[in-house]
PDB file of C-alpha atoms in Angstrom:
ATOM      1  CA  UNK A1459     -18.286  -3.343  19.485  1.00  0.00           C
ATOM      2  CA  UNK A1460     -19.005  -6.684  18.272  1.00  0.00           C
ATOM      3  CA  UNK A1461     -18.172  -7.684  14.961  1.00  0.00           C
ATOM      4  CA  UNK A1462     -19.346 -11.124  12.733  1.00  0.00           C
ATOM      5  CA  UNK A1463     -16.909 -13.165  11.770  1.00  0.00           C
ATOM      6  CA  UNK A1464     -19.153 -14.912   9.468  1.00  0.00           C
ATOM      7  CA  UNK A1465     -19.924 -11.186   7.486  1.00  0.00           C
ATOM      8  CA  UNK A1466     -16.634 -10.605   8.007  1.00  0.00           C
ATOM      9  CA  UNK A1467     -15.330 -13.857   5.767  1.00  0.00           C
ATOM     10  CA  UNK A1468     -18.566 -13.655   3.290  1.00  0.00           C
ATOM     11  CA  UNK A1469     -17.709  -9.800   2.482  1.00  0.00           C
ATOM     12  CA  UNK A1470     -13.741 -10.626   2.199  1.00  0.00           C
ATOM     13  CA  UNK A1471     -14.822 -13.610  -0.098  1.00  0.00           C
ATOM     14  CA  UNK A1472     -16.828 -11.132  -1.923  1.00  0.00           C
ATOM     15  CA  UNK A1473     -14.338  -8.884  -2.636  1.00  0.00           C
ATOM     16  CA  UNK A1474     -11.631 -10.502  -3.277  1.00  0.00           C
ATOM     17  CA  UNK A1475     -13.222 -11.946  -6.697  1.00  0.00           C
ATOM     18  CA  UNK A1476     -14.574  -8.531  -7.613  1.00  0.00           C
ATOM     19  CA  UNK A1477     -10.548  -7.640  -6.902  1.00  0.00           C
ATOM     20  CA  UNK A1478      -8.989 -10.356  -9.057  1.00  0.00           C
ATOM     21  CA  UNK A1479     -11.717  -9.950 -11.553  1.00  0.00           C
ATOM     22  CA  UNK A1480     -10.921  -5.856 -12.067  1.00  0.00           C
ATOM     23  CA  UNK A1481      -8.225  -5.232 -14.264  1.00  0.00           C
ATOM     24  CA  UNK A1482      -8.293  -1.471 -13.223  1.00  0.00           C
ATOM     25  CA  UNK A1483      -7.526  -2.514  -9.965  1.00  0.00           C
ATOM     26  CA  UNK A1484      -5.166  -5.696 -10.570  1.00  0.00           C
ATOM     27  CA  UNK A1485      -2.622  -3.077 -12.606  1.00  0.00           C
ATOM     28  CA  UNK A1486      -0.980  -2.027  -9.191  1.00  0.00           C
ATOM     29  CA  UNK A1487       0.358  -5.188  -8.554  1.00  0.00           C
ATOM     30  CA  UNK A1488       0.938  -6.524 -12.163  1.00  0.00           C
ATOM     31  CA  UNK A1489       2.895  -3.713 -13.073  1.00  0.00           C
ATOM     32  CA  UNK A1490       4.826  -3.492  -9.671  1.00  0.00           C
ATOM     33  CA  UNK A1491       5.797  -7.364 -10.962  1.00  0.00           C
ATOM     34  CA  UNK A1492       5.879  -6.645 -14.716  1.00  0.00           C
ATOM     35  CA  UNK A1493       8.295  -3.505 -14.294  1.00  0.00           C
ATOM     36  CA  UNK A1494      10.917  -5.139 -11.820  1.00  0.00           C
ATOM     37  CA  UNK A1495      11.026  -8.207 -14.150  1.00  0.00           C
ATOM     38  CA  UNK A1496      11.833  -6.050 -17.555  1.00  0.00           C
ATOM     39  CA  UNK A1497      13.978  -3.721 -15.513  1.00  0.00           C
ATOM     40  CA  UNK A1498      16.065  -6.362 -14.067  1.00  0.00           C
ATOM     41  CA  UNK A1499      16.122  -7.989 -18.134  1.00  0.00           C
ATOM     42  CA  UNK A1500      17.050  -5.056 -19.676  1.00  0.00           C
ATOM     43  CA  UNK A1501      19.296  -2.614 -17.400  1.00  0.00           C
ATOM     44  CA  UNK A1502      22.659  -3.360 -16.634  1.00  0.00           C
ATOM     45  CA  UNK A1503      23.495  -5.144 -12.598  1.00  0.00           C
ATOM     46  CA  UNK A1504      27.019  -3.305 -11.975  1.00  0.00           C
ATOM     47  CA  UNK A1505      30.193  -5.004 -12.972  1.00  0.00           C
ATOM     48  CA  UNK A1506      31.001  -6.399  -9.402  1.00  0.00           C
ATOM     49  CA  UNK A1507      28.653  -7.859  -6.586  1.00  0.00           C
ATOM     50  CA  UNK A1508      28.406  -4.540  -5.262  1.00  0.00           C
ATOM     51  CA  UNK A1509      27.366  -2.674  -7.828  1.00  0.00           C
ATOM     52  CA  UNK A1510      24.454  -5.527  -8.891  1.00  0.00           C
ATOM     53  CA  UNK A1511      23.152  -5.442  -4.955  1.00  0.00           C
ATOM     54  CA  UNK A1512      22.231  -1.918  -5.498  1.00  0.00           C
ATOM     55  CA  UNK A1513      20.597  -2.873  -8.247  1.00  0.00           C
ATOM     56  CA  UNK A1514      18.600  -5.709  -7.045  1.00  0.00           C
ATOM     57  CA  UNK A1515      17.873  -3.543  -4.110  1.00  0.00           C
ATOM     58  CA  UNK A1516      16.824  -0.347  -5.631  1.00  0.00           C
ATOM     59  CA  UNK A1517      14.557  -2.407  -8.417  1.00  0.00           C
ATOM     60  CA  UNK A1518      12.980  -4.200  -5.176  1.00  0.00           C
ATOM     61  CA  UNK A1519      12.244  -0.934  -3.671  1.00  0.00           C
ATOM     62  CA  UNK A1520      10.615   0.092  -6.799  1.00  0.00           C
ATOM     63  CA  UNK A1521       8.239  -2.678  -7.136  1.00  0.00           C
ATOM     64  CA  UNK A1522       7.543  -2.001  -3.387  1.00  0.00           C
ATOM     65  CA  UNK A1523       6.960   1.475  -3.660  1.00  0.00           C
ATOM     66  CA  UNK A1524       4.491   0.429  -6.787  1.00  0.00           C
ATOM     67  CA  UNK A1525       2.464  -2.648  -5.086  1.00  0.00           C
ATOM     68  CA  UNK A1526       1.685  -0.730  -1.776  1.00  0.00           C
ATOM     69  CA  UNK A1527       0.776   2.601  -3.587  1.00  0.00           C
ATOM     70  CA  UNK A1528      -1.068   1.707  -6.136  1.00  0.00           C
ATOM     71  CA  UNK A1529      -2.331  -1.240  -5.345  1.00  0.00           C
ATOM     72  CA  UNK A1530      -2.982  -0.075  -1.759  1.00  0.00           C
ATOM     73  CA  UNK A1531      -4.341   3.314  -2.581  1.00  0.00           C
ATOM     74  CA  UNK A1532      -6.684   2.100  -5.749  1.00  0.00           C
ATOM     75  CA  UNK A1533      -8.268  -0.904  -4.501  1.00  0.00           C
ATOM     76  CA  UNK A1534      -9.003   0.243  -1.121  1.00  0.00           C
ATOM     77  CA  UNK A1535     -10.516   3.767  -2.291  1.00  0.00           C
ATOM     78  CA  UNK A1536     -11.748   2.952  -6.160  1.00  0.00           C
ATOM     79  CA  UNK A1537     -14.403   0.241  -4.497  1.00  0.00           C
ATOM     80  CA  UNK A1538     -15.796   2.399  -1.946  1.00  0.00           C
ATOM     81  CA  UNK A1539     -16.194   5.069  -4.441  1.00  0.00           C
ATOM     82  CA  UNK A1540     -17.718   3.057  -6.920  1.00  0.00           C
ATOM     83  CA  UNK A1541     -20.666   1.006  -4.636  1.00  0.00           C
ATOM     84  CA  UNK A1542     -21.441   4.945  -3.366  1.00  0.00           C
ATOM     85  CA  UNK A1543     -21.928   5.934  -6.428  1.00  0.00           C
ATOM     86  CA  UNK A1544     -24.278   3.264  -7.494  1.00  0.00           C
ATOM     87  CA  UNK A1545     -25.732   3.651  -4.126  1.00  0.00           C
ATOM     88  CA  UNK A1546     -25.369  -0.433  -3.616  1.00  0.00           C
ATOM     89  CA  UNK A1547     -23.194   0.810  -0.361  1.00  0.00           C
ATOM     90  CA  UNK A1548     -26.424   2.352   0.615  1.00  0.00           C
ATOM     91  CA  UNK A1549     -28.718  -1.100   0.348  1.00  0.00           C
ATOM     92  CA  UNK A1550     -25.875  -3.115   2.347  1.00  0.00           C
ATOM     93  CA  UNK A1551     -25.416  -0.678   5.570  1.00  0.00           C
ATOM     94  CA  UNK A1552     -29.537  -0.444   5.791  1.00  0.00           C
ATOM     95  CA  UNK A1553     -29.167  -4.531   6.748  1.00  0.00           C
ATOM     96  CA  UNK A1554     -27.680  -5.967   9.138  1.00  0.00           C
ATOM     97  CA  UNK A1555     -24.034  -5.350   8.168  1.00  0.00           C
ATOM     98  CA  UNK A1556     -22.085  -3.128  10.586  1.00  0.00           C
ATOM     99  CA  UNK A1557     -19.830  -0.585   8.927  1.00  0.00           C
ATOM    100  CA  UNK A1558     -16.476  -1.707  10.968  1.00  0.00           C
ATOM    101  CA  UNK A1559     -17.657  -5.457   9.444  1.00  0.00           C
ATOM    102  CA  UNK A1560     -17.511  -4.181   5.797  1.00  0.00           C
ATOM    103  CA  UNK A1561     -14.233  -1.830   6.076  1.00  0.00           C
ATOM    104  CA  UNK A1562     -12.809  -4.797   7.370  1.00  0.00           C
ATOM    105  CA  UNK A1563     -13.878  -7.178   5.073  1.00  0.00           C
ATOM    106  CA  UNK A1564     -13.292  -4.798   2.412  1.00  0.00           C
ATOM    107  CA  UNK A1565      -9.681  -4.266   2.963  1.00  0.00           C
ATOM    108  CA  UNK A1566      -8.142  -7.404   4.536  1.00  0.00           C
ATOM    109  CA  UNK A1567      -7.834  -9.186   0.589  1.00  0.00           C
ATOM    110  CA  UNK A1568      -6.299  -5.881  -0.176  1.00  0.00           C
ATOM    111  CA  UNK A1569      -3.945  -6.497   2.395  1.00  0.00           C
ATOM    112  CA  UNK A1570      -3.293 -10.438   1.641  1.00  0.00           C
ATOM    113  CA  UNK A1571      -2.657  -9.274  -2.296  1.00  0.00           C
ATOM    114  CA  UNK A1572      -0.617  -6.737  -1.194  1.00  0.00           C
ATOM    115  CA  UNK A1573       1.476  -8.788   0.901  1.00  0.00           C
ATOM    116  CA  UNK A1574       1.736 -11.656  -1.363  1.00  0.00           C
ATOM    117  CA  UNK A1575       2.956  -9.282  -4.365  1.00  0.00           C
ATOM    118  CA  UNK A1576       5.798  -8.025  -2.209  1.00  0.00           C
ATOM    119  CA  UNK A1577       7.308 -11.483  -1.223  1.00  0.00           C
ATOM    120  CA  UNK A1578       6.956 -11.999  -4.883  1.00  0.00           C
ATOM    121  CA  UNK A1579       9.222  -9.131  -4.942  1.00  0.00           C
ATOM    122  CA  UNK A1580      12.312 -10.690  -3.975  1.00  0.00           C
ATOM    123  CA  UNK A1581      12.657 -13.587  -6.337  1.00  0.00           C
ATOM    124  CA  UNK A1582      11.734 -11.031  -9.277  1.00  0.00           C
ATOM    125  CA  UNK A1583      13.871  -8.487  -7.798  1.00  0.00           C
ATOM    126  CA  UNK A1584      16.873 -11.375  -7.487  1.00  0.00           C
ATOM    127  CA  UNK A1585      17.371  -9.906  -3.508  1.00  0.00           C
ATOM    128  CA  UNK A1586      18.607 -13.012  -2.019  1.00  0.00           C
ATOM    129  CA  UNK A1587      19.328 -13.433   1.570  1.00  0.00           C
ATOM    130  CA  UNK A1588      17.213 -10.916   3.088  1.00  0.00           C
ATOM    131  CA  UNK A1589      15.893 -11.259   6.740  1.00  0.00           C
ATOM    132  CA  UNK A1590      11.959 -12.437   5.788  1.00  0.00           C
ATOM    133  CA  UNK A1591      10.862 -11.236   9.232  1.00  0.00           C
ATOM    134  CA  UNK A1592      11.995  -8.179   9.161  1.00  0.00           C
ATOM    135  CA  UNK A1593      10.803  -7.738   5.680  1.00  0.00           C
ATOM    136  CA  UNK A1594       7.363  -8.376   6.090  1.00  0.00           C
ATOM    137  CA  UNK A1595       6.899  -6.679   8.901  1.00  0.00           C
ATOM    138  CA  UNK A1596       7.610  -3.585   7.662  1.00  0.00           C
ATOM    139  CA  UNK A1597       6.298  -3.997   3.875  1.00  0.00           C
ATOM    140  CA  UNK A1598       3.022  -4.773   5.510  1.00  0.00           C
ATOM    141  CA  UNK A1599       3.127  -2.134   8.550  1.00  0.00           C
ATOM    142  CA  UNK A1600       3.424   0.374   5.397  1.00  0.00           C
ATOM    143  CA  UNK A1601       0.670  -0.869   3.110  1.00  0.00           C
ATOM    144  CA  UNK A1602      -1.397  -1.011   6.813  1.00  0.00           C
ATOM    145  CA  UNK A1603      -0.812   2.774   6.416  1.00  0.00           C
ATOM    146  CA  UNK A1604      -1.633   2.937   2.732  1.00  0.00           C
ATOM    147  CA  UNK A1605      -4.737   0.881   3.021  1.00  0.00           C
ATOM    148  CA  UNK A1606      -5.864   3.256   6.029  1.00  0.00           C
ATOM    149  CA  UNK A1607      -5.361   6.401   3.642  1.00  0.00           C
ATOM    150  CA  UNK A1608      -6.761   4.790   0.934  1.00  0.00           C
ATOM    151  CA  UNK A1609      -9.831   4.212   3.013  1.00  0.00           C
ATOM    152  CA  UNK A1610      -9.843   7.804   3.794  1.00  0.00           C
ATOM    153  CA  UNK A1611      -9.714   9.046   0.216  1.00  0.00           C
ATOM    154  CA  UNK A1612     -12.853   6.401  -0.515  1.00  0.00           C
ATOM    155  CA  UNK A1613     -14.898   7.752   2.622  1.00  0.00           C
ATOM    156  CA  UNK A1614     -14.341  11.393   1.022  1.00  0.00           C
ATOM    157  CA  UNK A1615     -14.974  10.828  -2.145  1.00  0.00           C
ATOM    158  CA  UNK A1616     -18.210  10.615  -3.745  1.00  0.00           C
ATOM    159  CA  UNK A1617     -17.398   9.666  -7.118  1.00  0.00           C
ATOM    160  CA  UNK A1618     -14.770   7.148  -8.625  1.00  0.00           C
ATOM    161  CA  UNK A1619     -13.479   9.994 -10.701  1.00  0.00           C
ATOM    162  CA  UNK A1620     -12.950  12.378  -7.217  1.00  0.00           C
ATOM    163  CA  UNK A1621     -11.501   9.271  -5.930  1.00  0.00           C
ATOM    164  CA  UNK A1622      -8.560   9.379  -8.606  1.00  0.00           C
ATOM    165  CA  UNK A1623      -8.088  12.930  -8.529  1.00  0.00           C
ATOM    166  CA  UNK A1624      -7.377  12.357  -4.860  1.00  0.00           C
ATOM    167  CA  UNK A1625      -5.432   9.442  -5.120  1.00  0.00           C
ATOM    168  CA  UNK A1626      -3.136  10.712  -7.695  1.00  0.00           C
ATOM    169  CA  UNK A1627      -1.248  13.356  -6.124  1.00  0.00           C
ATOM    170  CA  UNK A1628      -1.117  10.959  -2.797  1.00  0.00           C
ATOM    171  CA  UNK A1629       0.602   7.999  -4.954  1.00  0.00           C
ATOM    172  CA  UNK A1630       2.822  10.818  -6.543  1.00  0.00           C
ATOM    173  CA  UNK A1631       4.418  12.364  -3.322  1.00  0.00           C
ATOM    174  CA  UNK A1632       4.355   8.942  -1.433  1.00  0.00           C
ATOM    175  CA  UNK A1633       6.113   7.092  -4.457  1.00  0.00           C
ATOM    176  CA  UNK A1634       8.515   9.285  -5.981  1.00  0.00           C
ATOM    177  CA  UNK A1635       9.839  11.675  -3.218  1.00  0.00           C
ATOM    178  CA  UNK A1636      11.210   8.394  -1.657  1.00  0.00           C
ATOM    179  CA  UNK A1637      12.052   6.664  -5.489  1.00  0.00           C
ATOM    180  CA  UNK A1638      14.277   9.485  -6.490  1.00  0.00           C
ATOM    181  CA  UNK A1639      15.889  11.067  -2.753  1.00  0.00           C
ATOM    182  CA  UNK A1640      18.954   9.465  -4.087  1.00  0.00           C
ATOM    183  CA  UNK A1641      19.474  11.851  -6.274  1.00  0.00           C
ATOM    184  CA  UNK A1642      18.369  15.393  -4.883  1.00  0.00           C
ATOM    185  CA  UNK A1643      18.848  16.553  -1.439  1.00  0.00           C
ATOM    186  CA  UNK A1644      15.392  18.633  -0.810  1.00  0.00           C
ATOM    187  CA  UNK A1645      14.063  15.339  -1.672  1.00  0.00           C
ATOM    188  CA  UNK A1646      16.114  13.106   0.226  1.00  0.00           C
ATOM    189  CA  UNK A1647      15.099  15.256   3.956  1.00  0.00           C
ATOM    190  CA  UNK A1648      11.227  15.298   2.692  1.00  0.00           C
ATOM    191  CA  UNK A1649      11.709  11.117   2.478  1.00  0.00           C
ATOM    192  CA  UNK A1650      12.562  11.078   5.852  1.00  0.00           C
ATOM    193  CA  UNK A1651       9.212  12.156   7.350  1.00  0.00           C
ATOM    194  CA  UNK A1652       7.445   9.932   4.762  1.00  0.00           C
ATOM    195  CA  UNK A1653       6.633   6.652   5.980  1.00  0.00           C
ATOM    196  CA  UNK A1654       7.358   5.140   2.766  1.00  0.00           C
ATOM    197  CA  UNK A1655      10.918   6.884   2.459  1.00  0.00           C
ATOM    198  CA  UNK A1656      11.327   4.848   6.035  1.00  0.00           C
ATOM    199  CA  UNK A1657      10.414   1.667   4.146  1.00  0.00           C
ATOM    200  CA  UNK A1658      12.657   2.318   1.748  1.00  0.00           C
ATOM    201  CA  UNK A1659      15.487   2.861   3.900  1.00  0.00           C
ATOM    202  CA  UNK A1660      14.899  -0.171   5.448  1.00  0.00           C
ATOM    203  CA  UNK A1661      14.544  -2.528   2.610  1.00  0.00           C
ATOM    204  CA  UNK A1662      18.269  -0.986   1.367  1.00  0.00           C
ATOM    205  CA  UNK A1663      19.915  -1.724   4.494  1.00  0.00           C
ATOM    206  CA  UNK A1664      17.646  -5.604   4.434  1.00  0.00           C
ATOM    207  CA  UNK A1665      19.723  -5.585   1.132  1.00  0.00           C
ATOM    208  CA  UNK A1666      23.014  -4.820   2.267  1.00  0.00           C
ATOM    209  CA  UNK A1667      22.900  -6.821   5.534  1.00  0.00           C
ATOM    210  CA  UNK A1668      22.989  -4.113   7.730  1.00  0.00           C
ATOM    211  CA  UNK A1669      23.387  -4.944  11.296  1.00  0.00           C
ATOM    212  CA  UNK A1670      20.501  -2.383  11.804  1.00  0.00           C
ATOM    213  CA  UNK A1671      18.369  -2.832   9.131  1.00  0.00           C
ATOM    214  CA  UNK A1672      15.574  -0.640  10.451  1.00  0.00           C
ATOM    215  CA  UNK A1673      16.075   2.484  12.499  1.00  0.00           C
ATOM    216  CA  UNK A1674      14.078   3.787  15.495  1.00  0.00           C
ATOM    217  CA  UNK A1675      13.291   6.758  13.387  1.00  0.00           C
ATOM    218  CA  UNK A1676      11.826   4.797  10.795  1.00  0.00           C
ATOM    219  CA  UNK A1677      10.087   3.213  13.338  1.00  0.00           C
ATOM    220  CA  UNK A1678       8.393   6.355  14.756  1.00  0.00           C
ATOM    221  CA  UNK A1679       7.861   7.988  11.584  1.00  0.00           C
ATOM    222  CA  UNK A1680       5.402   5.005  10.952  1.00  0.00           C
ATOM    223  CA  UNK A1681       3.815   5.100  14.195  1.00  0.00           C
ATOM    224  CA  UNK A1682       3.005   9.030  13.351  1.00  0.00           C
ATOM    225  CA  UNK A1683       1.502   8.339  10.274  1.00  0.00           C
ATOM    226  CA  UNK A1684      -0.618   4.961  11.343  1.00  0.00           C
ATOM    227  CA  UNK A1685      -1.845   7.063  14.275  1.00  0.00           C
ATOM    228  CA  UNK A1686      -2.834  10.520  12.273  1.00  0.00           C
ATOM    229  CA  UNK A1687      -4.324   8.448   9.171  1.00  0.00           C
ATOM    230  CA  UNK A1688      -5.907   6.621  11.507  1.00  0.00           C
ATOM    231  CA  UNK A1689      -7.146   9.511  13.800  1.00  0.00           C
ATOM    232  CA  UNK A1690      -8.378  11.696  10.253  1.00  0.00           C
ATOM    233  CA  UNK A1691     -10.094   8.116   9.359  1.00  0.00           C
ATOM    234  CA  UNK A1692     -12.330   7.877  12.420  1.00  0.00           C
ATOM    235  CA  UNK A1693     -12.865  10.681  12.586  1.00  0.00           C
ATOM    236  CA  UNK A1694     -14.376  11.221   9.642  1.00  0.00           C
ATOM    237  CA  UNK A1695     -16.308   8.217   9.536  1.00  0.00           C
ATOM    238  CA  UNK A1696     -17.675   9.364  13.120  1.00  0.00           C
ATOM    239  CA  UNK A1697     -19.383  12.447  11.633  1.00  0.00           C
ATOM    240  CA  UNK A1698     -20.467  11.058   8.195  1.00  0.00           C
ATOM    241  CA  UNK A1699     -19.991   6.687   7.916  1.00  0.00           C
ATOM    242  CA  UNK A1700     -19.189   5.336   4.996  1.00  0.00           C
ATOM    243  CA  UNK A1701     -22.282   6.624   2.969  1.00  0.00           C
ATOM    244  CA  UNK A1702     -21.969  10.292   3.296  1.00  0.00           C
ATOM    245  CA  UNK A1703     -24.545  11.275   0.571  1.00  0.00           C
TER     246      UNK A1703
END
C-alpha cells in the first residue's frame, strides 16, 4: 500500500488548524491543564514529602487520564463525524486521496497535541524527577489506543451527535474506573484489565521511583487492547471505509 507523504503533511497541516481553531475540541486538553493547575492551588499537598508526592502524582494522573480521553476520544471521532455529515468526507475520498492517507493525516496532530499536553503535565502537576522515557512511552502508547478507538467510534457514527453518545460512556469507564480504584475494590480489579488503569499504575510508581515502574502486565494489557481496537478498526473500515452512508 503506498501512501503520499506530501497528502499526508497537507491533510495533517489541515487539521491541525481546524483542531486549534475548535474550542469544542481544544477543551480536552485545556481542562486536563486548567484542572491540575487549580487543583494543585487550592487542595492541600500532605504535611510531609510523602504525603505531597501522592498528591503531585495522583493530580498528574488526573490530567492524564483527562488529555488522552477526551482529547483523544473527541478530536479523533467528533471530525470524522462532522465532514460525514456534511458529506465533505464524501468529495475528498472520490479524488485522489487514499483513505489510510487521511486517517493518518487526520490523527497524527491529535497525537502531537496529545503528547505535548502530557509533558506539560509534569511541570503543572509539580512531578519532578520522573524517568521522561519511560513516561512518554507509555502516555503515548495509551493515547495510540485512544486515538485508535476514537477512530472507531467516528467510522460508526454517522452523526456528530451519535458520535458523543458513543464517546461518552467510553470516556466514562476508561477515565473514572481507573481515577477512583483507590478507593473501591470492584473498581480497583476492573482497572487492571483497562489499559488506562495500566497507565495509571505506571505513572504512580514513575512518581515514587519505583525500581519497576511499569509491569509486564501493564505491558500486555496494552498490547490486548492496541491489537483488538485495532482488529474491530480494520475491520470495520474493510466492509464499509470511512464513508459508510
Amino acid at each position: 500500500m503506498n501512501i503520499s507523504l506530501r497528502k499526508v503533511k497537507v491533510i495533517f497541516m489541515m487539521k491541525l488548524r481546524m483542531i486549534l481553531a475548535n474550542l469544542s475540541i481544544m477543551i480536552g486538553p485545556l481542562m486536563a491543564l486548567g484542572f491540575v493547575f487549580m487543583y494543585r492551588k487550592i487542595m492541600p499537598s500532605g504535611g510531609n514529602a510523602e504525603e505531597a508526592q501522592f498528591m503531585q502524582s495522583y493530580f498528574l494522573q488526573l490530567g492524564l487520564l483527562f488529555n488522552i480521553m477526551m482529547t483523544g476520544i473527541m478530536a479523533s471521532s467528533m471530525p470524522l463525524a462532522e465532514e460525514k455529515e456534511k458529506n465533505t468526507l464524501r468529495v475528498l475520498m472520490t479524488s485522489s486521496v487514499k483513505g489510510s492517507e487521511f486517517f493518518i493525516g487526520s490523527m497524527a496532530p491529535v497525537l502531537l497535541i496529545m503528547v505535548i499536553v502530557n509533558i506539560l503535565l509534569l511541570p503543572v502537576s509539580g512531578v519532578s524527577g520522573i524517568n521522561i522515557g519511560l513516561y512518554i512511552l507509555i502516555t503515548t502508547f495509551s493515547s495510540l489506543i485512544t486515538l485508535i478507538i476514537g477512530g472507531l467510534v467516528g467510522l460508526v457514527a454517522n452523526t456528530q451527535m451519535t458520535a458523543s453518545l458513543l464517546s461518552v460512556p467510553l470516556m466514562m469507564v476508561l477515565m473514572m474506573i481507573p481515577l477512583f480504584s483507590n478507593m473501591n475494590e470492584g473498581m480497583a480489579k476492573v482497572a487492571d484489565y483497562l489499559y488506562t488503569g495500566g497507565m495509571s499504575e505506571s505513572i504512580a510508581n514513575l512518581a515514587s521511583k519505583s525500581a519497576d515502574p511499569i509491569s509486564t502486565h501493564t505491558v500486555i494489557v496494552h498490547f490486548i487492547w492496541l491489537i483488538v481496537s485495532l482488529v474491530a478498526f480494520l475491520y470495520y473500515y474493510k466492509r464499509r471505509g470511512l464513508d459508510n452512508d
